[in-house]
């Protein structure tokens, strides 16, 4: 039997990684789309060879690794290039996600997809949506501290992401992460118990 597939999303800095870390501590299988997006472009992977053919060998360094900053620079101002890149990477991430779902024998699993609502790549795979939520100002200050970015740089990223209201509207469950760490972790524990009950029902 297929596990209940619970998608987890939220804006940058909302606390997705923090929540996923807790879920893993609880023994939950967490499939992380960001992790997979790095795996599919590791040295020797077919996607990396395709990227090199499309964007030129300058996007790969001497050790055969992707030069992310260089690739970001190329696709930043070129929507066609960005679409080509996504066309190379996304199907391979989705293939790995579906493989991991098929291999999972737990009652439920969590699929962490930062841009879940911005694409509908997983709408046929998921059963529920959990949103990690905090105020945009909180996202901004946490990301500035974590990634050493300016407020303007964080705002530019946030503008490419779904609005808070839309995310909340799509959520089956919300983890409210405005307060202290000590307030968010028990919410994750309660959510885990609830999802186990739902999955077993
Ligand atoms: P995301 O994965 O959604 O981008 P993170 O889980 O990495 O977000 O959280 C963003 C930053 O804020 C991290 O440095 C994290 O340690 C910190 N953080 C997350 N939740 C809290 C909280 N409740 N209180 C204080 N700092 C937090």
XYZ file of C-alpha atoms and ligand atoms in Angstrom:
228
model
C 0.000 0.000 0.000
C 1.173 3.451 -0.871
C 1.956 5.809 2.041
C -0.048 8.956 2.707
C 1.979 11.646 0.935
C 2.129 14.886 2.885
C 3.649 17.833 1.056
C 5.395 20.418 3.212
C 5.935 23.916 1.902
C 6.414 27.507 3.002
C 8.254 30.616 1.939
C 12.001 31.037 2.236
C 13.003 31.234 5.893
C 9.598 30.102 7.162
C 11.214 27.139 8.934
C 10.812 24.182 6.538
C 14.291 22.778 7.226
C 13.758 23.192 10.949
C 10.460 21.276 10.773
C 11.946 18.574 8.522
C 14.843 18.071 10.915
C 12.363 17.461 13.722
C 10.296 15.081 11.587
C 13.422 13.056 10.803
C 14.224 12.911 14.512
C 10.760 11.423 14.973
C 11.634 8.764 12.400
C 9.551 10.181 9.560
C 10.760 9.649 5.988
C 11.369 13.115 4.528
C 11.963 13.492 0.807
C 13.560 16.880 0.218
C 13.201 18.268 -3.313
C 16.119 20.666 -2.728
C 18.409 17.806 -1.752
C 17.330 15.861 -4.840
C 17.945 18.893 -7.055
C 21.574 18.846 -5.889
C 21.857 15.066 -6.303
C 20.713 15.049 -9.928
C 23.548 17.414 -10.951
C 26.363 15.602 -9.125
C 29.454 14.741 -11.191
C 28.715 11.879 -13.545
C 24.938 12.404 -13.545
C 23.303 12.589 -17.004
C 21.613 15.906 -16.127
C 25.002 17.529 -15.603
C 26.208 16.381 -19.027
C 23.043 17.805 -20.567
C 23.496 21.116 -18.757
C 27.066 21.313 -20.004
C 25.935 20.635 -23.604
C 23.222 23.303 -23.366
C 25.055 26.030 -21.432
C 28.702 25.395 -22.318
C 31.545 23.670 -20.503
C 32.218 26.831 -18.438
C 29.387 25.779 -16.102
C 31.421 22.745 -14.983
C 34.683 23.070 -13.037
C 37.873 21.002 -13.360
C 36.615 18.456 -10.837
C 33.486 17.867 -12.942
C 31.245 19.780 -10.524
C 28.498 22.210 -11.469
C 29.470 25.862 -11.075
C 26.172 26.992 -9.618
C 26.920 30.708 -9.481
C 27.877 30.725 -13.158
C 24.736 28.831 -14.151
C 22.556 31.119 -12.014
C 24.100 34.117 -13.760
C 23.264 32.656 -17.195
C 19.638 31.782 -16.452
C 18.937 34.842 -14.299
C 18.121 37.201 -17.134
C 17.081 34.652 -19.741
C 13.654 33.008 -19.319
C 14.250 30.589 -22.220
C 17.494 29.417 -20.618
C 15.715 28.991 -17.300
C 13.004 26.893 -18.936
C 15.632 24.713 -20.604
C 17.390 24.213 -17.275
C 14.126 23.294 -15.568
C 13.337 20.919 -18.439
C 16.608 19.108 -17.753
C 16.401 19.008 -13.962
C 12.738 18.792 -12.980
C 11.803 15.483 -14.655
C 14.770 13.837 -12.946
C 13.836 15.209 -9.537
C 10.248 14.042 -10.060
C 11.447 10.599 -11.079
C 13.436 10.313 -7.839
C 10.518 11.578 -5.780
C 8.186 8.968 -7.281
C 10.766 6.269 -6.779
C 11.182 7.224 -3.107
C 7.393 7.247 -2.585
C 7.083 3.817 -4.188
C 9.898 2.450 -1.996
C 8.453 3.782 1.279
C 6.585 1.313 3.507
C 5.749 3.818 6.302
C 2.162 4.952 6.993
C 3.034 8.433 5.760
C 5.957 10.391 4.367
C 6.734 14.065 3.996
C 7.688 15.587 0.673
C 9.344 18.957 1.250
C 8.921 21.178 -1.822
C 9.684 24.881 -1.310
C 7.917 25.916 -4.535
C 5.027 23.439 -4.326
C 2.315 26.005 -5.057
C 4.297 27.825 -7.740
C 4.315 24.703 -9.968
C 1.833 21.872 -10.096
C 4.429 19.201 -10.625
C 3.272 17.152 -7.626
C -0.470 17.768 -7.568
C -1.164 14.145 -8.576
C 1.240 12.697 -6.025
C 0.203 14.420 -2.819
C -2.654 13.810 -0.402
C -2.293 16.771 1.967
C -0.444 20.073 2.282
C 1.289 21.332 5.415
C 2.375 24.962 5.372
C 5.052 26.373 7.664
C 4.058 29.966 8.265
C 5.439 33.142 9.765
C 5.165 36.848 8.966
C 7.157 38.110 5.944
C 9.160 40.368 8.275
C 10.191 37.320 10.296
C 11.153 35.427 7.123
C 13.231 38.398 6.041
C 15.178 38.789 9.275
C 15.803 35.025 9.606
C 17.062 34.697 6.043
C 19.229 37.823 6.328
C 20.914 36.225 9.359
C 21.113 32.712 7.887
C 22.313 33.549 4.365
C 24.026 36.878 5.010
C 21.766 38.670 2.508
C 20.409 42.226 2.493
C 16.715 42.951 3.061
C 16.393 43.865 -0.640
C 17.936 40.555 -1.716
C 15.562 38.557 0.474
C 12.587 40.611 -0.732
C 13.538 39.894 -4.346
C 13.439 36.155 -3.609
C 10.167 36.464 -1.702
C 8.568 38.270 -4.633
C 9.128 35.176 -6.816
C 7.255 33.009 -4.280
C 3.556 32.517 -3.658
C 1.888 35.041 -1.373
C 1.326 34.099 2.247
C -2.470 34.268 1.877
C -2.454 31.826 -1.042
C -0.292 29.355 0.846
C -2.538 29.498 3.896
C -5.595 29.035 1.720
C -4.149 25.819 0.273
C -2.995 24.391 3.605
C -4.604 21.366 5.245
C -2.407 21.942 8.297
C -0.381 24.986 9.349
C 2.710 25.004 11.538
C 2.864 28.443 13.050
C 6.521 29.459 13.361
C 6.406 33.059 14.469
C 7.640 32.378 17.986
C 10.533 30.590 19.654
C 11.946 27.239 18.542
C 10.457 25.820 21.758
C 7.006 26.671 20.403
C 7.406 25.153 16.959
C 8.797 21.734 17.886
C 5.764 20.568 19.924
C 3.528 21.555 16.997
C 5.575 19.229 14.805
C 5.211 16.427 17.338
C 1.420 16.909 17.455
C 1.209 17.040 13.662
C 3.153 13.770 13.488
C 0.652 12.063 15.805
C -2.262 13.435 13.780
C -0.781 12.325 10.451
C -0.128 8.841 11.824
C -3.772 8.616 12.878
C -5.005 9.850 9.494
C -2.677 7.525 7.608
C -3.789 4.485 9.593
C -7.493 5.293 9.436
P 13.511 27.364 5.399
O 14.031 25.947 5.309
O 12.012 27.438 5.291
O 14.185 28.335 4.459
P 14.839 27.362 8.003
O 14.273 26.203 8.749
O 16.210 27.221 7.432
O 13.802 27.891 6.877
O 14.771 28.634 8.986
C 15.357 29.872 8.588
C 16.336 30.339 9.651
O 15.601 30.744 10.808
C 17.309 29.271 10.104
O 18.528 29.878 10.409
C 16.640 28.701 11.348
O 17.584 28.184 12.263
C 15.948 29.938 11.918
N 14.689 29.615 12.601
C 13.691 28.827 12.149
N 12.674 28.786 13.028
C 13.033 29.590 14.058
C 12.394 29.992 15.317
N 11.185 29.551 15.641
N 13.067 30.830 16.117
C 14.285 31.290 15.762
N 14.939 30.964 14.626
C 14.319 30.138 13.785
